[in-house]
Amino acid sequence: MTRTRTQVGIVGAGPAGLTLGHLLHLQGIDTVVLEDRSREYVEARVRAGVIEQGIVDLLTAAGAGERLRREGLVHHGIELQFAGERHRIPLSDLADGRTIVIYGQTEVVKDLIALRLESGRPLHFDVDDVSVHDLDTGRPLIRYRHEGRDAEIECDVIAGCDGFHGICRPSVPAGVLSEFSREYPFGWLGILAEVAPSNDELVYAHHERGFALLSLRSPELSRLYVQCRPDEDLAEWPDDRVWEELQLRLGLEGWTLAEGPIVEKGVTGMRSYVCEPMRYGRLFLAGDAAHIVPPTGAKGLNLALHDVQVLAESITHLVETGSTTGLDAYSDTCLRRVWRAEHFSWWMTQMLHRPEEQDAFDLKLQLSQLRYVTSSPAAATALAENYVGLTSL
Ligand code: FAD
Ligand code: DHB
């Protein structure tokens, strides 16, 4: 058994864990980051692509935004399509000039891993049997196996950044956390295709066959989604069927969706989930470990990074002053933004998706809501300011 000490033990090298490690490194605070998957797996996991301006600013200020600034695509609007028409929501005009940047989560993760390796601070991939202990004491412990050896790290604080299926949240004793959740009868089948995006801006489409989304990763790479069942069998979706469905749902008079080779395909179920508080003793949960949103609002990655921004400041305050005031406020501070994003993502989801058996009244309500949001500047502004990320909460 090897025994070491660190100030902050970080479980999970997704966007939350890696960003936290980097922000603390900039403050001269020691961390160890543990990840149960391989570096190759983590770097190739295709997920989010929409980054709020506030998060671009955070990464830039932390020296992690150089490639993001160079290669990220700045967007000033999105389009909503329904009843055979497209309507533009001019995000920047409605939200004080703020923008979103299209840059893959895979790229954010690669940039952060490169910075971590450059810092020389420990980041261990392929660890097994991670467990957390003594959480309600001043010296919490992480145990794990790495390269065939058992190891134990004594920490001042543990950050649970291990995603929705991680071990940190389930390690909190029963009865401490309150959980709030909603399952949706929808999934998203997502593809990456080697073809120039057919539209300059994202298109969120409401269609009688179900929701579809046109997005992108670069001028040569399209990212597209179709609503499917949450447990959809990918084997039932050969490439031809995916394109056929996308053509139907995104189709518009006088516009064509260009097709190309599909290089990645996956299904994601949709759920909303929050646990409160995002803390137990010296364990602090951040990102998907504490909350999940359905992807329709493009909020998950952004929320994860907002959490660790607050957590890094709170830990720095503890290290510099010995005061736990920041850490004591961590959960409440984060939950204000979390619940705003939960509402926004739920609202976007119910406005745009088609349940298998849709009540005619519900359909009329959806269409009315879509018309309102695309015709009333007040309603469009509410969408825009949530989409680009609220600055004050
Ligand atoms: P994760 O990315 O899940 O990272 C957790 C890490 O912990 C993983 O690397 C995991 O392997 C590791 N881990 C798990 N268990 C252990 C363990 N026991 N020990 C050690 N390590 C462990 N969000 C947006 O903001 N915008 C979008 O456009 C968007 N689109 C999305 C589209 C799809 C299809 C999906 C699936 C998600 C999307 N999201 C989006 C959500 C976003 O991807 C997540 O919210 C984000 O990955 C959360 O980051 P995280 O670091 O908290 O968790
Ligand atoms: C993407 C993902 C989202 O969840 C979303 O709302 C918009 C775009 C994307 O992967 O590009």
PDB file of N, CA and C in Angstrom, residues 252-344:
ATOM      1  N   LEU A 252     -36.813  21.416 -45.529  1.00  0.00           N
ATOM      2  CA  LEU A 252     -37.436  22.727 -45.692  1.00  0.00           C
ATOM      3  C   LEU A 252     -37.419  23.040 -47.184  1.00  0.00           C
ATOM      4  N   GLU A 253     -38.452  23.658 -47.686  1.00  0.00           N
ATOM      5  CA  GLU A 253     -38.515  24.078 -49.092  1.00  0.00           C
ATOM      6  C   GLU A 253     -37.278  24.908 -49.433  1.00  0.00           C
ATOM      7  N   GLY A 254     -36.604  24.579 -50.507  1.00  0.00           N
ATOM      8  CA  GLY A 254     -35.489  25.412 -50.972  1.00  0.00           C
ATOM      9  C   GLY A 254     -34.202  25.237 -50.178  1.00  0.00           C
ATOM     10  N   TRP A 255     -34.100  24.202 -49.374  1.00  0.00           N
ATOM     11  CA  TRP A 255     -32.891  23.982 -48.568  1.00  0.00           C
ATOM     12  C   TRP A 255     -32.566  22.498 -48.592  1.00  0.00           C
ATOM     13  N   THR A 256     -31.300  22.144 -48.684  1.00  0.00           N
ATOM     14  CA  THR A 256     -30.970  20.716 -48.642  1.00  0.00           C
ATOM     15  C   THR A 256     -29.984  20.417 -47.525  1.00  0.00           C
ATOM     16  N   LEU A 257     -30.202  19.278 -46.915  1.00  0.00           N
ATOM     17  CA  LEU A 257     -29.286  18.787 -45.885  1.00  0.00           C
ATOM     18  C   LEU A 257     -28.260  17.903 -46.585  1.00  0.00           C
ATOM     19  N   ALA A 258     -27.000  18.338 -46.559  1.00  0.00           N
ATOM     20  CA  ALA A 258     -25.957  17.546 -47.220  1.00  0.00           C
ATOM     21  C   ALA A 258     -25.587  16.354 -46.346  1.00  0.00           C
ATOM     22  N   GLU A 259     -25.380  15.198 -46.976  1.00  0.00           N
ATOM     23  CA  GLU A 259     -25.011  13.980 -46.244  1.00  0.00           C
ATOM     24  C   GLU A 259     -23.536  13.659 -46.450  1.00  0.00           C
ATOM     25  N   GLY A 260     -22.972  12.916 -45.517  1.00  0.00           N
ATOM     26  CA  GLY A 260     -21.570  12.505 -45.646  1.00  0.00           C
ATOM     27  C   GLY A 260     -21.329  11.286 -44.784  1.00  0.00           C
ATOM     28  N   PRO A 261     -20.113  10.732 -44.812  1.00  0.00           N
ATOM     29  CA  PRO A 261     -19.820   9.534 -44.021  1.00  0.00           C
ATOM     30  C   PRO A 261     -20.017   9.787 -42.521  1.00  0.00           C
ATOM     31  N   ILE A 262     -20.738   8.870 -41.874  1.00  0.00           N
ATOM     32  CA  ILE A 262     -20.958   8.979 -40.423  1.00  0.00           C
ATOM     33  C   ILE A 262     -19.760   8.349 -39.707  1.00  0.00           C
ATOM     34  N   VAL A 263     -19.098   9.124 -38.847  1.00  0.00           N
ATOM     35  CA  VAL A 263     -17.888   8.605 -38.197  1.00  0.00           C
ATOM     36  C   VAL A 263     -18.110   8.285 -36.716  1.00  0.00           C
ATOM     37  N   GLU A 264     -19.282   8.649 -36.189  1.00  0.00           N
ATOM     38  CA  GLU A 264     -19.591   8.321 -34.788  1.00  0.00           C
ATOM     39  C   GLU A 264     -21.098   8.313 -34.641  1.00  0.00           C
ATOM     40  N   LYS A 265     -21.598   7.373 -33.810  1.00  0.00           N
ATOM     41  CA  LYS A 265     -23.049   7.268 -33.615  1.00  0.00           C
ATOM     42  C   LYS A 265     -23.297   6.791 -32.191  1.00  0.00           C
ATOM     43  N   GLY A 266     -24.227   7.424 -31.489  1.00  0.00           N
ATOM     44  CA  GLY A 266     -24.503   6.983 -30.111  1.00  0.00           C
ATOM     45  C   GLY A 266     -25.880   7.435 -29.653  1.00  0.00           C
ATOM     46  N   VAL A 267     -26.391   6.776 -28.605  1.00  0.00           N
ATOM     47  CA  VAL A 267     -27.703   7.146 -28.051  1.00  0.00           C
ATOM     48  C   VAL A 267     -27.537   7.610 -26.608  1.00  0.00           C
ATOM     49  N   THR A 268     -28.215   8.682 -26.254  1.00  0.00           N
ATOM     50  CA  THR A 268     -28.213   9.172 -24.875  1.00  0.00           C
ATOM     51  C   THR A 268     -29.648   9.279 -24.386  1.00  0.00           C
ATOM     52  N   GLY A 269     -29.922   8.706 -23.231  1.00  0.00           N
ATOM     53  CA  GLY A 269     -31.233   8.882 -22.606  1.00  0.00           C
ATOM     54  C   GLY A 269     -31.303  10.273 -21.999  1.00  0.00           C
ATOM     55  N   MET A 270     -32.498  10.734 -21.681  1.00  0.00           N
ATOM     56  CA  MET A 270     -32.611  12.095 -21.149  1.00  0.00           C
ATOM     57  C   MET A 270     -33.232  12.080 -19.766  1.00  0.00           C
ATOM     58  N   ARG A 271     -32.583  12.804 -18.845  1.00  0.00           N
ATOM     59  CA  ARG A 271     -33.153  12.932 -17.505  1.00  0.00           C
ATOM     60  C   ARG A 271     -32.749  14.248 -16.870  1.00  0.00           C
ATOM     61  N   SER A 272     -33.552  14.645 -15.902  1.00  0.00           N
ATOM     62  CA  SER A 272     -33.214  15.777 -15.048  1.00  0.00           C
ATOM     63  C   SER A 272     -32.954  15.191 -13.664  1.00  0.00           C
ATOM     64  N   TYR A 273     -31.939  15.693 -12.975  1.00  0.00           N
ATOM     65  CA  TYR A 273     -31.627  15.182 -11.638  1.00  0.00           C
ATOM     66  C   TYR A 273     -30.842  16.248 -10.873  1.00  0.00           C
ATOM     67  N   VAL A 274     -31.193  16.432  -9.607  1.00  0.00           N
ATOM     68  CA  VAL A 274     -30.398  17.300  -8.729  1.00  0.00           C
ATOM     69  C   VAL A 274     -30.316  16.655  -7.360  1.00  0.00           C
ATOM     70  N   CYS A 275     -29.135  16.666  -6.724  1.00  0.00           N
ATOM     71  CA  CYS A 275     -29.076  16.284  -5.310  1.00  0.00           C
ATOM     72  C   CYS A 275     -28.710  17.520  -4.494  1.00  0.00           C
ATOM     73  N   GLU A 276     -29.289  17.596  -3.322  1.00  0.00           N
ATOM     74  CA  GLU A 276     -29.044  18.731  -2.419  1.00  0.00           C
ATOM     75  C   GLU A 276     -28.754  18.208  -1.020  1.00  0.00           C
ATOM     76  N   PRO A 277     -27.778  18.791  -0.313  1.00  0.00           N
ATOM     77  CA  PRO A 277     -26.817  19.753  -0.817  1.00  0.00           C
ATOM     78  C   PRO A 277     -25.760  19.049  -1.662  1.00  0.00           C
ATOM     79  N   MET A 278     -24.939  19.828  -2.363  1.00  0.00           N
ATOM     80  CA  MET A 278     -23.900  19.236  -3.216  1.00  0.00           C
ATOM     81  C   MET A 278     -22.642  18.991  -2.366  1.00  0.00           C
ATOM     82  N   ARG A 279     -22.869  18.534  -1.143  1.00  0.00           N
ATOM     83  CA  ARG A 279     -21.749  18.396  -0.213  1.00  0.00           C
ATOM     84  C   ARG A 279     -22.109  17.440   0.907  1.00  0.00           C
ATOM     85  N   TYR A 280     -21.098  16.715   1.386  1.00  0.00           N
ATOM     86  CA  TYR A 280     -21.240  16.003   2.654  1.00  0.00           C
ATOM     87  C   TYR A 280     -19.885  16.100   3.355  1.00  0.00           C
ATOM     88  N   GLY A 281     -19.841  16.791   4.480  1.00  0.00           N
ATOM     89  CA  GLY A 281     -18.575  16.954   5.201  1.00  0.00           C
ATOM     90  C   GLY A 281     -17.535  17.595   4.298  1.00  0.00           C
ATOM     91  N   ARG A 282     -16.408  16.866   4.091  1.00  0.00           N
ATOM     92  CA  ARG A 282     -15.325  17.407   3.254  1.00  0.00           C
ATOM     93  C   ARG A 282     -15.396  16.905   1.810  1.00  0.00           C
ATOM     94  N   LEU A 283     -16.517  16.252   1.445  1.00  0.00           N
ATOM     95  CA  LEU A 283     -16.715  15.839   0.042  1.00  0.00           C
ATOM     96  C   LEU A 283     -17.611  16.867  -0.646  1.00  0.00           C
ATOM     97  N   PHE A 284     -17.128  17.395  -1.773  1.00  0.00           N
ATOM     98  CA  PHE A 284     -17.909  18.368  -2.546  1.00  0.00           C
ATOM     99  C   PHE A 284     -18.180  17.779  -3.928  1.00  0.00           C
ATOM    100  N   LEU A 285     -19.468  17.731  -4.295  1.00  0.00           N
ATOM    101  CA  LEU A 285     -19.840  17.172  -5.602  1.00  0.00           C
ATOM    102  C   LEU A 285     -19.904  18.301  -6.621  1.00  0.00           C
ATOM    103  N   ALA A 286     -19.423  18.034  -7.834  1.00  0.00           N
ATOM    104  CA  ALA A 286     -19.456  19.072  -8.881  1.00  0.00           C
ATOM    105  C   ALA A 286     -19.816  18.443 -10.225  1.00  0.00           C
ATOM    106  N   GLY A 287     -20.516  19.194 -11.058  1.00  0.00           N
ATOM    107  CA  GLY A 287     -20.871  18.733 -12.407  1.00  0.00           C
ATOM    108  C   GLY A 287     -21.917  17.622 -12.370  1.00  0.00           C
ATOM    109  N   ASP A 288     -21.811  16.713 -13.344  1.00  0.00           N
ATOM    110  CA  ASP A 288     -22.813  15.651 -13.487  1.00  0.00           C
ATOM    111  C   ASP A 288     -22.900  14.750 -12.248  1.00  0.00           C
ATOM    112  N   ALA A 289     -21.919  14.758 -11.390  1.00  0.00           N
ATOM    113  CA  ALA A 289     -21.992  13.966 -10.158  1.00  0.00           C
ATOM    114  C   ALA A 289     -23.119  14.474  -9.266  1.00  0.00           C
ATOM    115  N   ALA A 290     -23.455  15.747  -9.414  1.00  0.00           N
ATOM    116  CA  ALA A 290     -24.473  16.357  -8.548  1.00  0.00           C
ATOM    117  C   ALA A 290     -25.779  16.642  -9.280  1.00  0.00           C
ATOM    118  N   HIS A 291     -25.701  16.811 -10.593  1.00  0.00           N
ATOM    119  CA  HIS A 291     -26.916  17.182 -11.337  1.00  0.00           C
ATOM    120  C   HIS A 291     -26.799  16.824 -12.805  1.00  0.00           C
ATOM    121  N   ILE A 292     -27.961  16.513 -13.394  1.00  0.00           N
ATOM    122  CA  ILE A 292     -28.033  16.188 -14.827  1.00  0.00           C
ATOM    123  C   ILE A 292     -29.148  17.022 -15.436  1.00  0.00           C
ATOM    124  N   VAL A 293     -28.929  17.500 -16.637  1.00  0.00           N
ATOM    125  CA  VAL A 293     -30.001  18.167 -17.379  1.00  0.00           C
ATOM    126  C   VAL A 293     -30.181  17.438 -18.714  1.00  0.00           C
ATOM    127  N   PRO A 294     -31.385  17.434 -19.276  1.00  0.00           N
ATOM    128  CA  PRO A 294     -31.500  16.906 -20.635  1.00  0.00           C
ATOM    129  C   PRO A 294     -30.720  17.828 -21.575  1.00  0.00           C
ATOM    130  N   PRO A 295     -30.165  17.306 -22.660  1.00  0.00           N
ATOM    131  CA  PRO A 295     -29.214  18.107 -23.458  1.00  0.00           C
ATOM    132  C   PRO A 295     -29.826  19.271 -24.233  1.00  0.00           C
ATOM    133  N   THR A 296     -31.153  19.357 -24.300  1.00  0.00           N
ATOM    134  CA  THR A 296     -31.801  20.344 -25.173  1.00  0.00           C
ATOM    135  C   THR A 296     -31.373  21.795 -24.924  1.00  0.00           C
ATOM    136  N   GLY A 297     -30.994  22.136 -23.699  1.00  0.00           N
ATOM    137  CA  GLY A 297     -30.585  23.522 -23.446  1.00  0.00           C
ATOM    138  C   GLY A 297     -29.087  23.742 -23.576  1.00  0.00           C
ATOM    139  N   ALA A 298     -28.309  22.666 -23.851  1.00  0.00           N
ATOM    140  CA  ALA A 298     -26.848  22.736 -23.974  1.00  0.00           C
ATOM    141  C   ALA A 298     -26.192  23.274 -22.697  1.00  0.00           C
ATOM    142  N   LYS A 299     -26.663  22.814 -21.549  1.00  0.00           N
ATOM    143  CA  LYS A 299     -26.204  23.395 -20.289  1.00  0.00           C
ATOM    144  C   LYS A 299     -25.246  22.529 -19.465  1.00  0.00           C
ATOM    145  N   GLY A 300     -25.193  21.198 -19.686  1.00  0.00           N
ATOM    146  CA  GLY A 300     -24.471  20.308 -18.769  1.00  0.00           C
ATOM    147  C   GLY A 300     -23.002  20.654 -18.561  1.00  0.00           C
ATOM    148  N   LEU A 301     -22.273  20.793 -19.647  1.00  0.00           N
ATOM    149  CA  LEU A 301     -20.841  21.100 -19.560  1.00  0.00           C
ATOM    150  C   LEU A 301     -20.644  22.474 -18.910  1.00  0.00           C
ATOM    151  N   ASN A 302     -21.482  23.422 -19.319  1.00  0.00           N
ATOM    152  CA  ASN A 302     -21.352  24.780 -18.781  1.00  0.00           C
ATOM    153  C   ASN A 302     -21.588  24.799 -17.270  1.00  0.00           C
ATOM    154  N   LEU A 303     -22.624  24.073 -16.829  1.00  0.00           N
ATOM    155  CA  LEU A 303     -22.906  24.018 -15.390  1.00  0.00           C
ATOM    156  C   LEU A 303     -21.741  23.390 -14.617  1.00  0.00           C
ATOM    157  N   ALA A 304     -21.192  22.315 -15.198  1.00  0.00           N
ATOM    158  CA  ALA A 304     -20.075  21.620 -14.533  1.00  0.00           C
ATOM    159  C   ALA A 304     -18.923  22.601 -14.305  1.00  0.00           C
ATOM    160  N   LEU A 305     -18.659  23.444 -15.303  1.00  0.00           N
ATOM    161  CA  LEU A 305     -17.525  24.371 -15.162  1.00  0.00           C
ATOM    162  C   LEU A 305     -17.870  25.548 -14.240  1.00  0.00           C
ATOM    163  N   HIS A 306     -19.144  25.975 -14.225  1.00  0.00           N
ATOM    164  CA  HIS A 306     -19.546  26.996 -13.246  1.00  0.00           C
ATOM    165  C   HIS A 306     -19.323  26.453 -11.825  1.00  0.00           C
ATOM    166  N   ASP A 307     -19.707  25.187 -11.589  1.00  0.00           N
ATOM    167  CA  ASP A 307     -19.521  24.593 -10.246  1.00  0.00           C
ATOM    168  C   ASP A 307     -18.058  24.666  -9.821  1.00  0.00           C
ATOM    169  N   VAL A 308     -17.165  24.212 -10.697  1.00  0.00           N
ATOM    170  CA  VAL A 308     -15.768  24.128 -10.256  1.00  0.00           C
ATOM    171  C   VAL A 308     -15.123  25.505 -10.147  1.00  0.00           C
ATOM    172  N   GLN A 309     -15.671  26.472 -10.853  1.00  0.00           N
ATOM    173  CA  GLN A 309     -15.183  27.845 -10.661  1.00  0.00           C
ATOM    174  C   GLN A 309     -15.459  28.278  -9.211  1.00  0.00           C
ATOM    175  N   VAL A 310     -16.687  28.023  -8.757  1.00  0.00           N
ATOM    176  CA  VAL A 310     -17.057  28.374  -7.383  1.00  0.00           C
ATOM    177  C   VAL A 310     -16.243  27.544  -6.387  1.00  0.00           C
ATOM    178  N   LEU A 311     -16.086  26.246  -6.697  1.00  0.00           N
ATOM    179  CA  LEU A 311     -15.361  25.358  -5.774  1.00  0.00           C
ATOM    180  C   LEU A 311     -13.891  25.758  -5.653  1.00  0.00           C
ATOM    181  N   ALA A 312     -13.279  26.108  -6.786  1.00  0.00           N
ATOM    182  CA  ALA A 312     -11.861  26.506  -6.755  1.00  0.00           C
ATOM    183  C   ALA A 312     -11.680  27.768  -5.902  1.00  0.00           C
ATOM    184  N   GLU A 313     -12.602  28.722  -6.056  1.00  0.00           N
ATOM    185  CA  GLU A 313     -12.499  29.954  -5.250  1.00  0.00           C
ATOM    186  C   GLU A 313     -12.670  29.641  -3.766  1.00  0.00           C
ATOM    187  N   SER A 314     -13.606  28.740  -3.455  1.00  0.00           N
ATOM    188  CA  SER A 314     -13.890  28.411  -2.049  1.00  0.00           C
ATOM    189  C   SER A 314     -12.711  27.679  -1.405  1.00  0.00           C
ATOM    190  N   ILE A 315     -12.102  26.766  -2.168  1.00  0.00           N
ATOM    191  CA  ILE A 315     -10.959  26.019  -1.630  1.00  0.00           C
ATOM    192  C   ILE A 315      -9.765  26.964  -1.454  1.00  0.00           C
ATOM    193  N   THR A 316      -9.590  27.861  -2.419  1.00  0.00           N
ATOM    194  CA  THR A 316      -8.482  28.822  -2.324  1.00  0.00           C
ATOM    195  C   THR A 316      -8.652  29.677  -1.062  1.00  0.00           C
ATOM    196  N   HIS A 317      -9.884  30.070  -0.807  1.00  0.00           N
ATOM    197  CA  HIS A 317     -10.179  30.869   0.393  1.00  0.00           C
ATOM    198  C   HIS A 317      -9.818  30.079   1.657  1.00  0.00           C
ATOM    199  N   LEU A 318     -10.137  28.791   1.652  1.00  0.00           N
ATOM    200  CA  LEU A 318      -9.811  27.938   2.807  1.00  0.00           C
ATOM    201  C   LEU A 318      -8.299  27.862   3.005  1.00  0.00           C
ATOM    202  N   VAL A 319      -7.588  27.638   1.913  1.00  0.00           N
ATOM    203  CA  VAL A 319      -6.137  27.475   2.004  1.00  0.00           C
ATOM    204  C   VAL A 319      -5.479  28.785   2.460  1.00  0.00           C
ATOM    205  N   GLU A 320      -5.989  29.897   1.934  1.00  0.00           N
ATOM    206  CA  GLU A 320      -5.344  31.183   2.250  1.00  0.00           C
ATOM    207  C   GLU A 320      -5.692  31.701   3.636  1.00  0.00           C
ATOM    208  N   THR A 321      -6.918  31.427   4.091  1.00  0.00           N
ATOM    209  CA  THR A 321      -7.360  32.050   5.349  1.00  0.00           C
ATOM    210  C   THR A 321      -7.710  31.050   6.446  1.00  0.00           C
ATOM    211  N   GLY A 322      -7.847  29.784   6.071  1.00  0.00           N
ATOM    212  CA  GLY A 322      -8.290  28.785   7.048  1.00  0.00           C
ATOM    213  C   GLY A 322      -9.797  28.834   7.278  1.00  0.00           C
ATOM    214  N   SER A 323     -10.481  29.747   6.574  1.00  0.00           N
ATOM    215  CA  SER A 323     -11.925  29.900   6.796  1.00  0.00           C
ATOM    216  C   SER A 323     -12.737  29.026   5.830  1.00  0.00           C
ATOM    217  N   THR A 324     -13.775  28.402   6.360  1.00  0.00           N
ATOM    218  CA  THR A 324     -14.630  27.555   5.511  1.00  0.00           C
ATOM    219  C   THR A 324     -15.863  28.312   4.990  1.00  0.00           C
ATOM    220  N   THR A 325     -15.871  29.628   5.138  1.00  0.00           N
ATOM    221  CA  THR A 325     -17.059  30.401   4.711  1.00  0.00           C
ATOM    222  C   THR A 325     -17.420  30.106   3.250  1.00  0.00           C
ATOM    223  N   GLY A 326     -16.425  30.119   2.375  1.00  0.00           N
ATOM    224  CA  GLY A 326     -16.684  29.884   0.951  1.00  0.00           C
ATOM    225  C   GLY A 326     -17.234  28.479   0.740  1.00  0.00           C
ATOM    226  N   LEU A 327     -16.592  27.498   1.347  1.00  0.00           N
ATOM    227  CA  LEU A 327     -17.038  26.109   1.166  1.00  0.00           C
ATOM    228  C   LEU A 327     -18.436  25.901   1.745  1.00  0.00           C
ATOM    229  N   ASP A 328     -18.738  26.608   2.824  1.00  0.00           N
ATOM    230  CA  ASP A 328     -20.068  26.460   3.425  1.00  0.00           C
ATOM    231  C   ASP A 328     -21.153  27.018   2.509  1.00  0.00           C
ATOM    232  N   ALA A 329     -20.777  27.996   1.679  1.00  0.00           N
ATOM    233  CA  ALA A 329     -21.771  28.605   0.777  1.00  0.00           C
ATOM    234  C   ALA A 329     -21.796  27.904  -0.584  1.00  0.00           C
ATOM    235  N   TYR A 330     -20.822  26.989  -0.827  1.00  0.00           N
ATOM    236  CA  TYR A 330     -20.661  26.376  -2.161  1.00  0.00           C
ATOM    237  C   TYR A 330     -21.969  25.813  -2.727  1.00  0.00           C
ATOM    238  N   SER A 331     -22.613  24.956  -1.960  1.00  0.00           N
ATOM    239  CA  SER A 331     -23.790  24.269  -2.486  1.00  0.00           C
ATOM    240  C   SER A 331     -24.913  25.256  -2.822  1.00  0.00           C
ATOM    241  N   ASP A 332     -25.216  26.146  -1.918  1.00  0.00           N
ATOM    242  CA  ASP A 332     -26.309  27.105  -2.174  1.00  0.00           C
ATOM    243  C   ASP A 332     -25.995  27.991  -3.380  1.00  0.00           C
ATOM    244  N   THR A 333     -24.735  28.429  -3.465  1.00  0.00           N
ATOM    245  CA  THR A 333     -24.342  29.288  -4.593  1.00  0.00           C
ATOM    246  C   THR A 333     -24.552  28.549  -5.913  1.00  0.00           C
ATOM    247  N   CYS A 334     -24.075  27.297  -5.979  1.00  0.00           N
ATOM    248  CA  CYS A 334     -24.186  26.547  -7.239  1.00  0.00           C
ATOM    249  C   CYS A 334     -25.641  26.210  -7.553  1.00  0.00           C
ATOM    250  N   LEU A 335     -26.401  25.846  -6.529  1.00  0.00           N
ATOM    251  CA  LEU A 335     -27.766  25.372  -6.785  1.00  0.00           C
ATOM    252  C   LEU A 335     -28.663  26.446  -7.407  1.00  0.00           C
ATOM    253  N   ARG A 336     -28.341  27.715  -7.162  1.00  0.00           N
ATOM    254  CA  ARG A 336     -29.153  28.763  -7.809  1.00  0.00           C
ATOM    255  C   ARG A 336     -29.045  28.652  -9.331  1.00  0.00           C
ATOM    256  N   ARG A 337     -27.821  28.502  -9.835  1.00  0.00           N
ATOM    257  CA  ARG A 337     -27.619  28.367 -11.288  1.00  0.00           C
ATOM    258  C   ARG A 337     -28.117  27.002 -11.775  1.00  0.00           C
ATOM    259  N   VAL A 338     -27.890  25.981 -10.955  1.00  0.00           N
ATOM    260  CA  VAL A 338     -28.313  24.627 -11.344  1.00  0.00           C
ATOM    261  C   VAL A 338     -29.829  24.599 -11.585  1.00  0.00           C
ATOM    262  N   TRP A 339     -30.593  25.151 -10.655  1.00  0.00           N
ATOM    263  CA  TRP A 339     -32.056  25.087 -10.828  1.00  0.00           C
ATOM    264  C   TRP A 339     -32.541  25.952 -11.991  1.00  0.00           C
ATOM    265  N   ARG A 340     -31.853  27.057 -12.268  1.00  0.00           N
ATOM    266  CA  ARG A 340     -32.216  27.853 -13.447  1.00  0.00           C
ATOM    267  C   ARG A 340     -32.004  27.003 -14.712  1.00  0.00           C
ATOM    268  N   ALA A 341     -30.866  26.314 -14.761  1.00  0.00           N
ATOM    269  CA  ALA A 341     -30.559  25.471 -15.931  1.00  0.00           C
ATOM    270  C   ALA A 341     -31.507  24.274 -15.994  1.00  0.00           C
ATOM    271  N   GLU A 342     -31.879  23.736 -14.829  1.00  0.00           N
ATOM    272  CA  GLU A 342     -32.834  22.617 -14.815  1.00  0.00           C
ATOM    273  C   GLU A 342     -34.147  23.070 -15.435  1.00  0.00           C
ATOM    274  N   HIS A 343     -34.607  24.253 -15.033  1.00  0.00           N
ATOM    275  CA  HIS A 343     -35.874  24.725 -15.581  1.00  0.00           C
ATOM    276  C   HIS A 343     -35.757  24.990 -17.081  1.00  0.00           C
ATOM    277  N   PHE A 344     -34.696  25.669 -17.479  1.00  0.00           N
ATOM    278  CA  PHE A 344     -34.526  26.018 -18.899  1.00  0.00           C
ATOM    279  C   PHE A 344     -34.452  24.750 -19.772  1.00  0.00           C
TER     280      PHE A 344
END
